[in-house]
Short mmCIF file of C-alpha atoms in Angstrom, two decimals:
data_model
loop_
_atom_site.label_atom_id
_atom_site.label_comp_id
_atom_site.label_asym_id
_atom_site.label_seq_id
_atom_site.Cartn_x
_atom_site.Cartn_y
_atom_site.Cartn_z
CA MET A 1 123.53 75.05 219.39
CA SER A 2 126.91 73.59 218.92
CA ASP A 3 127.68 71.86 215.64
CA GLY A 4 130.59 69.90 217.09
CA ARG A 5 133.33 71.88 215.18
CA VAL A 6 136.35 73.59 216.71
CA HIS A 7 136.63 77.38 216.29
CA PRO A 8 139.50 79.59 217.27
CA ALA A 9 138.90 82.21 219.88
CA ALA A 10 137.78 85.35 218.15
CA THR A 11 139.03 87.64 220.88
CA SER A 12 142.70 86.84 220.33
CA SER A 13 144.07 89.61 218.11
CA ASP A 14 147.79 89.50 218.94
CA PHE A 15 148.41 86.08 217.44
CA SER A 16 149.30 84.75 220.84
CA GLY A 17 148.65 81.19 219.77
CA GLU A 18 145.91 80.40 222.38
CA TYR A 19 143.04 78.07 221.29
CA ALA A 20 139.98 76.79 223.30
CA TYR A 21 137.47 74.03 222.71
CA SER A 22 133.92 74.42 224.20
CA SER A 23 131.22 71.85 224.94
CA SER A 24 127.56 72.19 224.77
CA ASP A 25 127.74 74.43 227.73
CA PRO A 26 129.16 77.71 226.69
CA SER A 27 129.85 78.65 230.25
CA SER A 28 132.02 75.68 230.92
CA SER A 29 135.83 76.15 231.06
CA PRO A 30 137.94 75.01 228.13
CA LEU A 31 139.17 71.49 228.11
CA TYR A 32 142.78 72.59 227.28
CA SER A 33 144.67 75.55 225.83
CA PHE A 34 148.24 76.25 224.43
CA HIS A 35 150.19 79.44 223.92
CA PHE A 36 153.10 80.26 221.40
CA GLU A 37 155.58 83.07 222.09
CA LYS A 38 158.39 84.41 219.92
CA PRO A 39 161.80 83.24 221.17
CA ILE A 40 163.90 85.93 222.70
CA PRO A 41 167.08 86.27 220.65
CA PRO A 42 170.28 85.96 222.59
CA PRO A 43 172.14 89.17 223.26
CA PRO A 44 174.80 89.98 220.65
CA PRO A 45 178.25 88.94 221.73
CA HIS A 46 180.47 91.73 222.84
CA PRO A 47 183.25 92.35 220.27
CA GLN A 48 186.60 91.27 221.57
CA LYS A 49 189.47 93.64 221.20
CA PRO A 50 192.41 92.22 219.27
CA PRO A 51 195.33 91.50 221.49
CA GLY A 52 197.74 94.37 221.65
CA PRO A 53 201.39 94.12 220.78
CA LEU A 54 203.65 92.50 223.24
CA PRO A 55 205.82 94.79 225.29
CA GLY A 56 208.96 95.83 223.43
CA THR A 57 207.49 95.17 219.96
CA TYR A 58 206.26 97.47 217.21
CA VAL A 59 203.41 97.15 214.80
CA VAL A 60 204.17 98.33 211.29
CA GLN A 61 201.21 98.93 209.04
CA VAL A 62 201.97 98.69 205.32
CA PRO A 63 199.41 99.82 202.72
CA LYS A 64 198.02 97.01 200.68
CA ASP A 65 199.26 98.48 197.38
CA LYS A 66 202.80 98.48 198.77
CA VAL A 67 202.91 94.76 199.52
CA PHE A 68 204.66 92.97 196.69
CA ARG A 69 204.80 89.37 195.80
CA VAL A 70 208.09 87.57 196.34
CA PRO A 71 209.50 86.63 192.90
CA PRO A 72 210.23 83.02 192.21
CA PRO A 73 213.84 81.79 192.49
CA GLU A 74 214.21 81.27 188.74
CA ASN A 75 213.88 85.04 188.26
CA ALA A 76 217.04 85.56 190.30
CA ARG A 77 218.90 83.03 188.14
CA LEU A 78 217.71 84.74 184.97
CA PHE A 79 218.80 88.12 186.34
CA GLN A 80 222.28 86.81 187.13
CA HIS A 81 222.54 85.22 183.69
CA TYR A 82 221.59 88.41 181.85
CA THR A 83 223.82 90.50 184.13
CA ARG A 84 226.86 88.34 183.38
CA ARG A 85 226.11 88.43 179.68
CA ALA A 86 225.80 92.24 179.76
CA LYS A 87 229.13 92.50 181.60
CA ARG A 88 230.80 90.26 179.03
CA ARG A 89 229.42 92.36 176.22
CA ALA A 90 230.55 95.58 177.91
CA GLY A 91 234.04 94.17 178.48
CA CYS A 92 234.31 93.04 174.86
CA SER A 93 233.15 96.45 173.64
CA TYR A 94 235.74 98.20 175.84
CA LEU A 95 238.56 95.94 174.63
CA ARG A 96 237.46 96.40 171.03
CA ALA A 97 237.43 100.18 171.42
CA CYS A 98 240.90 100.13 173.01
CA LEU A 99 242.21 97.94 170.20
CA TYR A 100 240.82 100.30 167.57
CA ALA A 101 242.34 103.30 169.36
CA VAL A 102 245.77 101.64 169.53
CA ILE A 103 245.59 100.73 165.85
CA ILE A 104 244.64 104.29 164.91
CA VAL A 105 247.45 105.80 167.02
CA LEU A 106 250.02 103.38 165.58
CA SER A 107 248.82 104.11 162.06
CA LEU A 108 249.13 107.85 162.61
CA ALA A 109 252.59 107.41 164.12
CA VAL A 110 253.72 105.33 161.14
CA LEU A 111 252.34 107.90 158.70
CA LEU A 112 253.99 110.76 160.58
CA ALA A 113 257.32 108.94 160.71
CA ALA A 114 257.10 108.22 157.01
CA ALA A 115 256.34 111.87 156.23
CA VAL A 116 259.20 113.11 158.41
CA GLY A 117 261.56 110.59 156.88
CA ALA A 118 260.59 111.66 153.39
CA VAL A 119 261.15 115.33 154.25
CA TYR A 120 264.55 114.65 155.81
CA LEU A 121 265.62 112.57 152.85
CA ALA A 122 264.60 115.37 150.51
CA PHE A 123 266.27 118.25 152.42
CA LYS A 124 269.14 116.37 154.18
CA PRO A 125 269.55 118.77 157.13
CA ARG A 126 272.99 119.07 158.71
CA GLN A 127 274.07 120.50 162.04
CA PRO A 128 275.31 124.12 161.91
CA ALA A 129 278.67 124.87 163.48
CA TYR A 130 278.99 127.32 166.38
CA SER A 131 282.07 128.91 167.96
CA VAL A 132 282.97 131.89 170.18
CA VAL A 133 285.43 134.02 168.27
CA SER A 134 286.25 136.57 170.98
CA LEU A 135 285.20 137.54 174.50
CA ALA A 136 285.47 141.16 175.60
CA VAL A 137 285.60 141.63 179.39
CA SER A 138 284.69 144.69 181.46
CA GLY A 139 284.25 145.45 185.16
CA LEU A 140 286.99 143.09 186.37
CA ALA A 141 290.11 145.28 185.92
CA GLY A 142 292.37 145.20 188.97
CA VAL A 143 290.32 142.49 190.65
CA GLY A 144 293.42 141.37 192.58
CA ASN A 145 294.20 144.81 193.96
CA ALA A 146 293.39 145.67 197.54
CA SER A 147 291.69 148.88 196.35
CA ALA A 148 289.22 146.95 194.15
CA PRO A 149 285.56 147.21 195.24
CA SER A 150 284.10 144.28 197.14
CA ALA A 151 281.05 144.00 194.83
CA LEU A 152 281.80 143.90 191.10
CA SER A 153 279.59 144.29 188.02
CA PRO A 154 281.31 142.33 185.27
CA GLY A 155 280.22 142.52 181.64
CA PHE A 156 280.98 140.30 178.65
CA ALA A 157 280.50 140.62 174.92
CA ALA A 158 280.84 137.27 173.19
CA THR A 159 281.32 137.32 169.43
CA VAL A 160 279.67 134.13 168.13
CA ARG A 161 280.02 132.61 164.67
CA ALA A 162 277.07 130.51 163.41
CA ASP A 163 277.89 128.58 160.25
CA ASN A 164 274.97 127.12 158.26
CA SER A 165 276.93 126.53 155.05
CA ALA A 166 276.41 122.76 155.28
CA ASN A 167 272.66 123.16 154.59
CA ALA A 168 271.81 124.15 151.04
CA LYS A 169 268.04 123.83 151.50
CA VAL A 170 267.45 124.32 155.24
CA GLY A 171 267.14 127.66 157.02
CA VAL A 172 267.34 128.17 160.80
CA HIS A 173 265.13 130.40 162.95
CA TYR A 174 266.64 131.45 166.30
CA ASP A 175 264.11 132.45 168.96
CA GLY A 176 265.31 135.10 171.37
CA ALA A 177 262.56 134.26 173.87
CA GLY A 178 263.76 131.44 176.09
CA SER A 179 267.43 131.82 175.13
CA ARG A 180 270.25 132.24 177.65
CA VAL A 181 273.91 133.22 177.54
CA ALA A 182 275.81 132.74 180.80
CA VAL A 183 279.46 133.37 181.68
CA SER A 184 281.06 131.82 184.79
CA TYR A 185 284.48 131.57 186.42
CA GLU A 186 285.42 128.44 188.40
CA GLY A 187 281.74 127.59 188.84
CA VAL A 188 280.75 131.11 189.96
CA ARG A 189 278.09 132.72 187.72
CA LEU A 190 279.33 136.16 186.69
CA ALA A 191 276.84 137.41 184.06
CA ASP A 192 273.68 136.48 182.14
CA GLY A 193 272.34 137.58 178.79
CA ALA A 194 270.24 136.46 175.80
CA TRP A 195 270.82 135.22 172.27
CA PRO A 196 269.46 137.66 169.67
CA ALA A 197 266.54 136.50 167.51
CA PHE A 198 267.18 136.24 163.76
CA TYR A 199 266.74 133.99 160.72
CA GLN A 200 269.72 132.34 159.10
CA ALA A 201 269.21 131.47 155.45
CA PRO A 202 270.49 128.23 153.87
CA GLY A 203 274.25 128.29 153.24
CA ASN A 204 274.68 131.44 155.34
CA VAL A 205 277.39 132.26 157.90
CA THR A 206 276.38 134.78 160.56
CA VAL A 207 278.66 136.49 163.10
CA PHE A 208 276.96 138.39 165.92
CA VAL A 209 277.56 139.60 169.47
CA ALA A 210 275.77 138.14 172.47
CA ARG A 211 276.07 140.29 175.60
CA ALA A 212 275.87 139.27 179.26
CA LYS A 213 275.89 141.49 182.35
CA GLY A 214 276.27 140.80 186.08
CA ALA A 215 275.88 142.89 189.24
CA GLY A 216 276.82 142.56 192.90
CA ILE A 217 279.35 139.77 192.32
CA ARG A 218 281.57 139.16 195.35
CA PHE A 219 284.75 137.09 195.19
CA ALA A 220 286.54 135.46 198.06
CA GLU A 221 290.16 136.48 198.65
CA ARG A 222 291.35 133.16 197.24
CA GLU A 223 289.36 133.63 194.01
CA ARG A 224 290.66 137.20 193.60
CA GLY A 225 294.20 135.99 193.99
CA GLN A 226 293.68 133.13 191.49
CA MET A 227 292.18 135.47 188.87
CA ALA A 228 295.01 137.99 189.25
CA ALA A 229 297.60 135.22 188.97
CA ALA A 230 295.90 133.83 185.82
CA GLU A 231 295.93 137.29 184.25
CA ARG A 232 299.65 137.58 184.89
CA LEU A 233 300.01 134.25 183.03
CA TRP A 234 297.94 135.58 180.07
CA SER A 235 295.32 132.86 180.48
CA VAL A 236 292.15 133.61 182.46
CA PRO A 237 289.64 130.73 182.07
CA PHE A 238 285.91 131.32 181.56
CA ASP A 239 282.99 129.07 180.70
CA VAL A 240 280.37 130.30 178.24
CA ASP A 241 277.03 128.42 178.22
CA ILE A 242 274.50 129.16 175.49
CA THR A 243 270.97 127.74 175.14
CA VAL A 244 268.74 128.89 172.29
CA PRO A 245 265.49 127.48 170.79
CA VAL A 246 265.73 126.89 167.03
CA ARG A 247 263.24 126.01 164.27
CA LEU A 248 264.17 124.60 160.90
CA GLN A 249 262.71 126.00 157.71
CA LEU A 250 262.20 123.09 155.30
CA GLY A 251 260.84 124.70 152.17
CA GLY A 252 257.42 126.01 153.15
CA VAL A 253 257.33 124.01 156.41
CA ARG A 254 258.65 125.30 159.73
CA THR A 255 259.37 122.70 162.40
CA TRP A 256 258.65 122.93 166.10
CA ALA A 257 261.21 124.58 168.40
CA VAL A 258 263.96 122.50 169.98
CA PRO A 259 266.76 123.76 172.26
CA VAL A 260 270.34 123.90 171.00
CA THR A 261 273.00 123.94 173.73
CA VAL A 262 276.54 125.23 173.23
CA ARG A 263 279.19 125.04 175.96
CA CYS A 264 282.58 126.65 175.38
CA ALA A 265 285.58 126.44 177.72
CA MET A 266 287.89 129.28 176.76
CA ALA A 267 290.69 131.47 178.12
CA VAL A 268 291.54 135.12 177.44
CA ASP A 269 294.85 136.88 177.82
CA ARG A 270 293.58 139.81 179.90
CA LEU A 271 290.54 141.18 181.77
CA ALA A 272 289.80 144.01 179.36
CA ALA A 273 287.66 144.86 176.38
CA SER A 274 290.65 144.19 174.14
CA ALA A 275 291.06 140.64 175.43
CA LYS A 276 292.03 137.97 172.94
CA VAL A 277 291.03 134.34 173.06
CA VAL A 278 294.07 132.13 173.64
CA SER A 279 292.23 128.79 173.80
CA ARG A 280 288.73 127.48 173.17
CA SER A 281 286.85 124.24 173.09
CA CYS A 282 283.14 124.17 172.23
CA ASP A 283 280.67 121.32 172.51
CA VAL A 284 277.32 121.56 170.68
CA LYS A 285 274.31 119.43 171.60
CA VAL A 286 271.42 119.40 169.16
CA PRO A 287 268.31 117.14 169.27
CA PHE A 288 267.26 114.89 166.42
CA LEU A 289 266.27 117.77 164.13
CA PHE A 290 269.78 117.78 162.73
CA TRP A 291 271.81 114.97 161.25
CA ARG A 292 275.31 115.08 162.59
CA ASN A 293 278.14 115.49 160.12
#
């Protein structure tokens, strides 16, 4: 017997949501029924491909850790300010260093000049006197003769007098290395030699021989005739040029080497070893090591 209450259908096991109400007649059809179904989810949207690069363009992929933040504008101003200040400091440091260097150099120069001045005042160096006493000639006999050889080998022995008597406290060192003794006639170099190396003590007078030798000297006919005519007049002119490095000995101090130049214009009476000097004129040029008389 029906108790008038509504019961769900016991045969529905799939939770389809279908319910029926029955009357007193179990065989009668249900008055109404309803059915619930799960909604069908929509199909997932197909993923869209990102648009590719336009023709003629390139895609550059930069790692994330390589992307830097753009600094603010005030950083650039600060950088310029500090850069200018660093440049000013560097320039001031450079100028200060240059000023110190100039001051040091000037101070050393003043001290050196004072020391040199004191030494010169104490020793009072004077210029030695130099002269060519005689000039012996060989290899030029009969130069004006037609039978004379075309190539001559003249030789000269110049007797030189070096007078250091004006210096009572200063000695002179003559360096043979770098010295030169040359004899020429009318601008033609005839022979070359060297000044001997020796030390001249204070107050000393030294007479020595400086030799010069030439080879393969050829004279023109005019020069041969002039030399023969000068020999007949007992006055053959020659020029003797001497250059020698010297060092002064000031007590226990030896100075640096400076060149002394002597130029003598002289004439001899004959072209022979027994020639005598008939005229001479010597000019001596010495750097500041000596005080001129």
